[in-house]
Short mmCIF file of C-alpha atoms in Angstrom, two decimals:
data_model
loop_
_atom_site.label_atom_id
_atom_site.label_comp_id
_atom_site.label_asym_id
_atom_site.label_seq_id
_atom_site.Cartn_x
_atom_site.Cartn_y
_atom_site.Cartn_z
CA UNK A 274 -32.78 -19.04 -15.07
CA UNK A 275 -30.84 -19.53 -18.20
CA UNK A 276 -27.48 -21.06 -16.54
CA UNK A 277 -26.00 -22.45 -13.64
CA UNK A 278 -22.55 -21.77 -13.17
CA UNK A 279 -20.40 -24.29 -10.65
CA UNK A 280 -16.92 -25.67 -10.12
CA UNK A 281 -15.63 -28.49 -11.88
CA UNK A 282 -16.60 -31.10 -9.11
CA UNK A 283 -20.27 -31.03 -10.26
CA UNK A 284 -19.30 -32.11 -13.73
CA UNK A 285 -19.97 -35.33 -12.74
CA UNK A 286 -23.85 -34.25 -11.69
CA UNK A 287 -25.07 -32.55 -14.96
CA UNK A 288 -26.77 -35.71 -15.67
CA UNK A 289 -29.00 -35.84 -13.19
CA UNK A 290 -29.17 -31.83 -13.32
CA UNK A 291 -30.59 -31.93 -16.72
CA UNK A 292 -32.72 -35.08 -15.96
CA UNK A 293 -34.19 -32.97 -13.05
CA UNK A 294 -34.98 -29.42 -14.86
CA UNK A 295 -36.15 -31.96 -18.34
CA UNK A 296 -38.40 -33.76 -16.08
CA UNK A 297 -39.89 -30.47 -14.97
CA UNK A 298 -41.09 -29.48 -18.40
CA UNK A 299 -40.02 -25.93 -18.44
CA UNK A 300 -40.10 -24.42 -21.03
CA UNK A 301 -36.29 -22.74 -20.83
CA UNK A 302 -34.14 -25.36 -19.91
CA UNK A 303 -30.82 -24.07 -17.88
CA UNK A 304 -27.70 -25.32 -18.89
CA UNK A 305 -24.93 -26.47 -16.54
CA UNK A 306 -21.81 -24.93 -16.82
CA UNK A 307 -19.02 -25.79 -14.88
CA UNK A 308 -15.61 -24.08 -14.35
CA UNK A 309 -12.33 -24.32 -12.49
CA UNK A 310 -11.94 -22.63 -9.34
CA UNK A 311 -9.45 -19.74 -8.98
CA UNK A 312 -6.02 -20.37 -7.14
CA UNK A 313 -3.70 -17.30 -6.54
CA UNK A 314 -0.37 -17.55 -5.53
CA UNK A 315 0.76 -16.76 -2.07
CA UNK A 316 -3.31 -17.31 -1.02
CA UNK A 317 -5.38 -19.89 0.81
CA UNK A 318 -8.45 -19.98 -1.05
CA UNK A 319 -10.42 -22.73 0.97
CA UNK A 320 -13.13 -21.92 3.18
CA UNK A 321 -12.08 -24.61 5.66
CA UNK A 322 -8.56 -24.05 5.82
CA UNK A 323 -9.56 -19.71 6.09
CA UNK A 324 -11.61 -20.96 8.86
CA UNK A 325 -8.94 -22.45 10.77
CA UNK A 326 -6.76 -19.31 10.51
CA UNK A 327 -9.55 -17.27 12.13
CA UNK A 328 -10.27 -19.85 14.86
CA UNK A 329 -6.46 -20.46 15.60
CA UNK A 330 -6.05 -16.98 15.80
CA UNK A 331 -3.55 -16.46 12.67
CA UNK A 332 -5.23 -13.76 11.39
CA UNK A 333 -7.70 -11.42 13.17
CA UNK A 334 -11.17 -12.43 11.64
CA UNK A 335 -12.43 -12.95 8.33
CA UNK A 336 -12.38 -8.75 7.38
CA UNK A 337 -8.58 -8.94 8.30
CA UNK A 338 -6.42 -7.43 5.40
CA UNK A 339 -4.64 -10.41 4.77
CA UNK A 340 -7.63 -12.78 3.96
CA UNK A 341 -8.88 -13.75 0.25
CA UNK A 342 -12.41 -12.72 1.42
CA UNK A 343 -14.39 -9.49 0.09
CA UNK A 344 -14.14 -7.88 3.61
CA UNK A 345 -10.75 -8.87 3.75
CA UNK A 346 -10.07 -6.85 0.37
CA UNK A 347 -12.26 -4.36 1.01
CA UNK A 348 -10.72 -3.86 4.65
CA UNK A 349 -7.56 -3.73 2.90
CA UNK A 350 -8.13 -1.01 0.44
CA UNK A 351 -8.63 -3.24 -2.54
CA UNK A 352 -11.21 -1.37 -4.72
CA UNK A 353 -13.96 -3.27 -6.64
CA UNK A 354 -12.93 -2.08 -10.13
CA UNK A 355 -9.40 -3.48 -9.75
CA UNK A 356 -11.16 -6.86 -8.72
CA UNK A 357 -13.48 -6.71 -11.72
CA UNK A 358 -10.86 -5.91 -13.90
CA UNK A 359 -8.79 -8.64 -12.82
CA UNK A 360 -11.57 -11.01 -13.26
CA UNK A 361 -11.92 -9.95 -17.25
CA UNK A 362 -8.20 -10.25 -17.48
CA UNK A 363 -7.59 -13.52 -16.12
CA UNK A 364 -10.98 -14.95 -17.61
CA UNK A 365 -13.31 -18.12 -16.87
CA UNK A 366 -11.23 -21.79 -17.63
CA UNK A 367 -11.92 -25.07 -17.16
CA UNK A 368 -7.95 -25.96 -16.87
CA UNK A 369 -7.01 -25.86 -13.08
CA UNK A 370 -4.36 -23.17 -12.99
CA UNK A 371 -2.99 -20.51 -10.39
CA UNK A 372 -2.84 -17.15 -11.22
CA UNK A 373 0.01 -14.94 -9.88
CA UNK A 374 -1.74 -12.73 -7.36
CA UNK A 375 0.84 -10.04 -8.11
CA UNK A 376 -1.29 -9.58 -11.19
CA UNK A 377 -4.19 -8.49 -9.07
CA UNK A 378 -1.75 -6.12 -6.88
CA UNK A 379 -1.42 -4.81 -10.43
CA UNK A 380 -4.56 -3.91 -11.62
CA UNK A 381 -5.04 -2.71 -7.95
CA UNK A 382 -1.86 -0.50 -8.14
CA UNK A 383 -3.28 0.28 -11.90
CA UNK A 384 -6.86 1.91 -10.26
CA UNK A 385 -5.51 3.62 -7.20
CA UNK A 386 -3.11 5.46 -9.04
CA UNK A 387 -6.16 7.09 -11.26
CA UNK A 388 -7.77 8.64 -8.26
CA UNK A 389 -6.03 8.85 -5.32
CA UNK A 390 -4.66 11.49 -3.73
CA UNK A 391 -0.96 12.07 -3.02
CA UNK A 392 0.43 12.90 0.16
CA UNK A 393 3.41 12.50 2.09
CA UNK A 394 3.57 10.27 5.04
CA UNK A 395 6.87 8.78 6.31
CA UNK A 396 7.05 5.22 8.04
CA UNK A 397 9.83 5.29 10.05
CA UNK A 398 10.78 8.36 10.77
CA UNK A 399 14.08 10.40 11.78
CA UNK A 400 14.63 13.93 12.50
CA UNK A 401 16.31 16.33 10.53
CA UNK A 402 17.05 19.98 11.51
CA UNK A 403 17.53 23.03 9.68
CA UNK A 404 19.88 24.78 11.49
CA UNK A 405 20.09 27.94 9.00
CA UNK A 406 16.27 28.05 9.03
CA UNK A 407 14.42 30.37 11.65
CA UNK A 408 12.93 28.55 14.73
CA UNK A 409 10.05 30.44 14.72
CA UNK A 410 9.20 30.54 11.07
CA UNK A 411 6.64 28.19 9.01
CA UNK A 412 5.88 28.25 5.19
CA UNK A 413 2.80 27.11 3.92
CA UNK A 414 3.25 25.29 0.27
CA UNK A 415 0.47 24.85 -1.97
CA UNK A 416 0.93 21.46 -2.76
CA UNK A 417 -1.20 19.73 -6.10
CA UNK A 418 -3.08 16.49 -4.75
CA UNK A 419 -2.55 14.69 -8.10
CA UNK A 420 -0.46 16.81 -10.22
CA UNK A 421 -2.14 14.58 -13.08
CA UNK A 422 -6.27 15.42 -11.69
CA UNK A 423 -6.46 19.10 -11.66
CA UNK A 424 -9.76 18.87 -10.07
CA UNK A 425 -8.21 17.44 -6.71
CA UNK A 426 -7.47 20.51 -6.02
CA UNK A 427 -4.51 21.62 -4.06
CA UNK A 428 -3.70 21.62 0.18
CA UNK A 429 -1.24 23.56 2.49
CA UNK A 430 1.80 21.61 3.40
CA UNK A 431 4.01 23.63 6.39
CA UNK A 432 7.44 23.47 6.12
CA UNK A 433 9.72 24.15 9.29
CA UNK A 434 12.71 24.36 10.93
CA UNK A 435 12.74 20.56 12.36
CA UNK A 436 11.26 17.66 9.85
CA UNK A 437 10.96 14.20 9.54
CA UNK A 438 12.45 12.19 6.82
CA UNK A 439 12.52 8.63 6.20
CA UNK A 440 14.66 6.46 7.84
CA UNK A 441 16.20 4.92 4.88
CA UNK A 442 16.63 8.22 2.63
CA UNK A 443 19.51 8.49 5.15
CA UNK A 444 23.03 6.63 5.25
CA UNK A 445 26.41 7.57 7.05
CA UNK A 446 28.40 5.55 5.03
CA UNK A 447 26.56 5.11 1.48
CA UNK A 448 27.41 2.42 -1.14
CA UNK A 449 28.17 3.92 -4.68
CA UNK A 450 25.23 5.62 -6.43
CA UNK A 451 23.23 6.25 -3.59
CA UNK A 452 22.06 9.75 -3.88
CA UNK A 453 20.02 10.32 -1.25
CA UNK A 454 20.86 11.87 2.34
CA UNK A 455 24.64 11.65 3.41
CA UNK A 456 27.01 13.62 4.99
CA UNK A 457 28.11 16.23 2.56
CA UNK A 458 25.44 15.27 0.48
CA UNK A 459 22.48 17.26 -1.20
CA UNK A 460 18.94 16.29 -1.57
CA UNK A 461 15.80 17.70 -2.84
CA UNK A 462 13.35 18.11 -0.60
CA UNK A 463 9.36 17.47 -2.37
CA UNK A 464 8.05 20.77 -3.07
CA UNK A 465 10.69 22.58 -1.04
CA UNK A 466 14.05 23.23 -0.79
CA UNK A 467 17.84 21.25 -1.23
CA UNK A 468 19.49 20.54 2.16
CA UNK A 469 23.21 19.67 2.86
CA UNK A 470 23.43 17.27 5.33
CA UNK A 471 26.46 18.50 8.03
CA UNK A 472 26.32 16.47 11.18
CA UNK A 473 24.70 13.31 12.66
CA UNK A 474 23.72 13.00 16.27
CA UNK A 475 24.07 9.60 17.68
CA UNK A 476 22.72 8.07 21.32
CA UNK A 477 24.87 6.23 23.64
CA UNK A 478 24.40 3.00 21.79
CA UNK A 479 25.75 4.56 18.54
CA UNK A 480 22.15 4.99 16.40
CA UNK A 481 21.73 8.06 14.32
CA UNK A 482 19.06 10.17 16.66
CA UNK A 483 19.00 13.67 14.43
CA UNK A 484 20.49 14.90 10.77
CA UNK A 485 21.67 18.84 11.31
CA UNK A 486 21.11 20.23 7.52
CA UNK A 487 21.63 23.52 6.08
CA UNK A 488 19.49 25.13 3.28
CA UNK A 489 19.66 27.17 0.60
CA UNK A 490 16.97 29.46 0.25
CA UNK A 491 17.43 29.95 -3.38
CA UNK A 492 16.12 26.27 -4.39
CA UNK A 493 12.75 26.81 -3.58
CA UNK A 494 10.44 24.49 -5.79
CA UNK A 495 8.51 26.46 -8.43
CA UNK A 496 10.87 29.36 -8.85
CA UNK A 497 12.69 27.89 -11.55
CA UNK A 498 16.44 27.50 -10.25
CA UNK A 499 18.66 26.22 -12.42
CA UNK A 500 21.90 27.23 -10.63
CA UNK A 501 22.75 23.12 -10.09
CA UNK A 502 21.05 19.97 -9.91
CA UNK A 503 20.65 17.15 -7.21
CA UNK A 504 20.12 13.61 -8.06
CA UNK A 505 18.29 12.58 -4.96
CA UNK A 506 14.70 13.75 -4.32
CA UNK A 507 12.98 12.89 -0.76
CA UNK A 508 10.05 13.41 1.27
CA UNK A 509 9.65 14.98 4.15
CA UNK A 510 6.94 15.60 7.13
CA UNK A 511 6.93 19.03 9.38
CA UNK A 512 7.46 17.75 12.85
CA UNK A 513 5.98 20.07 14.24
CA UNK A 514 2.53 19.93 12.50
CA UNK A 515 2.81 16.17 12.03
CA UNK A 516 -0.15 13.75 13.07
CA UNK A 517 1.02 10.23 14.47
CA UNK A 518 -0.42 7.37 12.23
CA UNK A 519 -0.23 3.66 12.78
CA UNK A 520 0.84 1.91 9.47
CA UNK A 521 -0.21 -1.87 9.38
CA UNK A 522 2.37 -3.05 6.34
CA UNK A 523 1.50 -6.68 4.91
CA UNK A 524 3.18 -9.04 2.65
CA UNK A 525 1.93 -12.88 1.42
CA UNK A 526 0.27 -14.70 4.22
CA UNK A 527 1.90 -18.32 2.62
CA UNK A 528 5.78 -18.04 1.96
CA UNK A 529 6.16 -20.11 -0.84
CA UNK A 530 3.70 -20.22 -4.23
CA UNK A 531 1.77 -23.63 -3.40
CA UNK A 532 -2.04 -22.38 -2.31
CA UNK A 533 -1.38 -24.35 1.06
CA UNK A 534 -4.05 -26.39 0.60
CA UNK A 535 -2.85 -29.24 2.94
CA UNK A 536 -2.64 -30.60 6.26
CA UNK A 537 0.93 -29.31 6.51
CA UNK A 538 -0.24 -25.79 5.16
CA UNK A 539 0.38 -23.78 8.63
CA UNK A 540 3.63 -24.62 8.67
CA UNK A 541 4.14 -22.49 5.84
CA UNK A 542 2.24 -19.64 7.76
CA UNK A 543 4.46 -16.00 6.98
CA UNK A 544 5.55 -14.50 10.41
CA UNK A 545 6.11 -11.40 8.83
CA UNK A 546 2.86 -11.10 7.11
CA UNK A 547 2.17 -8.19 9.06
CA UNK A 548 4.35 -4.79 10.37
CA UNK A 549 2.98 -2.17 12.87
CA UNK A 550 5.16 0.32 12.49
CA UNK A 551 4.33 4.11 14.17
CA UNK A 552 4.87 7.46 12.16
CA UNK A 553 3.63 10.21 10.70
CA UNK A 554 1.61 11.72 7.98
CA UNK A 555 0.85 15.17 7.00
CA UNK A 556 -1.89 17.54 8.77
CA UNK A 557 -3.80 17.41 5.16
CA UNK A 558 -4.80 13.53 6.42
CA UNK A 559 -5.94 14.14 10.16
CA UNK A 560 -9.58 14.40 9.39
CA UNK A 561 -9.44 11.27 7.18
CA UNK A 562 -11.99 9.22 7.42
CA UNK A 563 -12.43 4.60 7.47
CA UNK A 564 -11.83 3.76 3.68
CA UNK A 565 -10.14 6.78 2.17
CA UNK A 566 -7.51 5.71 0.29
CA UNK A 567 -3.98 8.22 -0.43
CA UNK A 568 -0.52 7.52 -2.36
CA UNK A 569 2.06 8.04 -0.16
CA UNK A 570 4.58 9.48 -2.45
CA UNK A 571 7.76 7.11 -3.19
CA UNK A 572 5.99 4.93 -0.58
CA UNK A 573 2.78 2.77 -1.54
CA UNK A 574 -1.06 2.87 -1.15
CA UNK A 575 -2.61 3.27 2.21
CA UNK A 576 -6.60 3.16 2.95
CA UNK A 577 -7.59 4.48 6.30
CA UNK A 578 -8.44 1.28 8.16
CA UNK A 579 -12.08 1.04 9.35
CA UNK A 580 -11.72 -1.16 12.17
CA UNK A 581 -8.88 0.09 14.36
CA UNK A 582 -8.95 3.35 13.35
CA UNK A 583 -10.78 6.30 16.42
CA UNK A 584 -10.86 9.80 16.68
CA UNK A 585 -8.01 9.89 18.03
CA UNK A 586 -6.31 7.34 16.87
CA UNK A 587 -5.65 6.74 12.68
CA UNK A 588 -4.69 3.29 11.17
CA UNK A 589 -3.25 2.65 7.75
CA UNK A 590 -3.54 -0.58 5.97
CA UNK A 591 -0.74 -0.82 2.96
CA UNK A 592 -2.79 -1.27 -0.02
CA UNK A 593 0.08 -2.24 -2.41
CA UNK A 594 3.39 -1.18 -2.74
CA UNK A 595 4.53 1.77 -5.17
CA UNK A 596 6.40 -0.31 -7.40
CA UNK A 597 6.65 -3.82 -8.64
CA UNK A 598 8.97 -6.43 -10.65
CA UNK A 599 5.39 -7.77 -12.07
CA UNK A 600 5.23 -7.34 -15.77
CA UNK A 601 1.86 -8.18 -17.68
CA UNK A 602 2.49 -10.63 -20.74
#
C-alpha cells in the first residue's frame, strides 16, 4: 500500500495513522491523504439521509434512477465513461465545493451521443391522418441509425396512412415563429414527406383528438426536391406498426441547489421528480433489451430500464435531455 486516500474528517487522525504504520517498521510507509468529499447540486449525497428516502418510501430502492448511487446511475442509463470523465474534469480538492451536476448530465449527454442509436419515439402522442394517402398502403424507409456511425447500419421505418406525432409539435392557435404543425401550416416529416395540416377533430370537452393532413408526394426525403422549403421538421411514429412504451421522465430529486443535508431536507423533496407518461416508439426498438440505450430524435436519451421492463411490457428511463443551457467554462 503506497496511500490511503480519505475525506477531510480524518485529517485530524494522520498522527496517529503514521505513528501506527512507523511503529510497524515497514519498510514502505503509506501516506495519508485526505480530500474533500463531492457535493453536486440538486443531490443528496449522504448515506444516512439516502437511507431515509428508501425506507420512507421517496424513492423506490437504492437502484432507483433518481439516487446518487452506482445502481442508481447505472439503472438510469448513466454510462461509466461519462462518470470517469467527469471525475478527471472536476478533479480531487481539498476546498469543500459543489459541483453543478448539470456538468455530469454533460459529459453524459457528451458519451451517449457518440454511440447511440437514433430512433424515433414520441411521448405523448396524437394522431394525425393522411387523408390523401392510401389506407391500405405502407412504405418502408431505410432509415441511417447514426447518420454520423456508418457502421450502425441502417433499419426499416413504415410509414402509413395514420401516424403519431408529438403532442406539442401541434398548436391551433400558434404564437409568432412557431413553425411546427398548425392549421394551414407545413411541416417536414423525418425521413418522409411535408404534410399540410387541414382540420382538427376535437371531443366533447373541446381537446384536439386527431390532425387530418394532406401530402405531397413529391417531397419525399432523399429525392432531392427543391420546389420550396419548410421551416418546421417533426417526428413521427406509424400507428399502425407502433409498440407501446412506458417512459419514466425525471428531473432533480431536491428543488433548490443546497445538497439537503439537514433535518429539514424532505421538505425540499421534488414532487415532480418523476413522470410516467405512456407512448410509443418505433417497431426497430421492440426487441430491445434491459440497458440498451437510443436517442430519441429532438427528444432525449432513453436506456431500456432493467427492472420494470417484461416481455411484454418495455420501460424507458430518460437518460438526459437533448439539449441544455449548461455551458462548460
Amino acid at each position: 500500500i503506497t496511500h490511503s486516500i480519505c475525506t477531510l474528517e480524518f485529517e485530524d487522525h494522520r498522527p496517529l495513522y503514521d505513528w501506527v504504520v512507523r511503529e510497524c517498521e515497514m519498510e514502505h510507509i503509506p501516506q495519508q491523504i485526505e480530500f474533500a468529499r463531492l457535493n453536486l447540486t440538486n443531490t443528496i449525497m449522504s448515506k444516512r439521509f439516502l437511507k431515509q428516502l428508501v425506507d420512507e418510501g421517496v424513492v423506490d430502492g437504492w437502484d432507483d434512477p433518481r439516487m446518487p448511487t452506482i445502481a442508481g446511475l447505472r439503472r438510469r442509463g448513466y454510462t461509466p465513461e461519462s462518470i470517469r470523465n467527469f471525475c478527471r474534469e472536476i478533479g480531487v480538492a481539498k476546498a469543500t465545493s459543489t459541483v453543478d451536476s448539470q456538468m455530469l448530465e454533460h459529459f453524459v449527454r457528451d458519451d451517449l451521443s457518440a454511440k447511440c442509436p437514433r430512433v424515433m419515439g414520441v411521448i405523448r402522442p396524437i394522431k394525425i391522418v393522411i387523408t390523401n394517402y392510401p389506407e391500405d398502403k405502407v412504405e418502408m424507409l431505410e432509415v441511417n441509425y447514426n447518420p454520423n456511425i456508418p457502421e450502425m447500419g441502417k433499419r426499416l421505418v413504415p410509414f402509413s396512412r395514420e401516424l403519431y406525432i408529438e403532442e406539442e409539435d401541434f398548436m391551433e392557435n400558434p404564437p409568432k415563429k412557431y413553425f411546427r404543425l398548425f392549421p394551414g401550416n407545413e411541416v417536414r416529416l423525418m425521413e418522409a414527406y411535408f404534410i399540410k395540416c387541414n382540420e382538427v377533430i376535437k371531443d366533447e370537452n373541446g381537446k384536439v383528438i386527431e390532425i387530418r393532413c394532406t401530402y405531397d408526394p413529391e417531397t419525399k426525403s432523399g429525392t432531392g426536391f427543391t420546389g420550396r422549403k419548410v421551416k418546421g421538421t417533426i417526428h413521427w411514429v406509424s400507428a399502425k406498426h407502433a409498440v407501446p412504451a412506458e417512459m419514466r421522465l425525471y428531473e432533480p430529486l431536491i428543488l433548490d441547489e443546497n445538497d439537503g443535508e439537514e433535518k429539514s431536507f424532505m421538505d425540499r423533496i421534488n414532487p415532480n421528480s418523476m413522470k410516467i407518461v405512456n407512448g410509443f416508439v418505433e417497431p426497430a426498438l421492440k426487441d430491445a433489451k434491459p440497458q440498451d440505450k437510443f436517442q430519441f430524435m429532438r427528444v432525449g436519451y432513453f436506456n431500456v430500464d432493467i427492472k420494470y421492463t417484461t416481455n411484454d411490457k418495455l420501460v424507458f428511463n430518460r437518460i438526459v435531455s437533448l439539449k441544455s443551457s449548461f455551458k462548460m467554462k
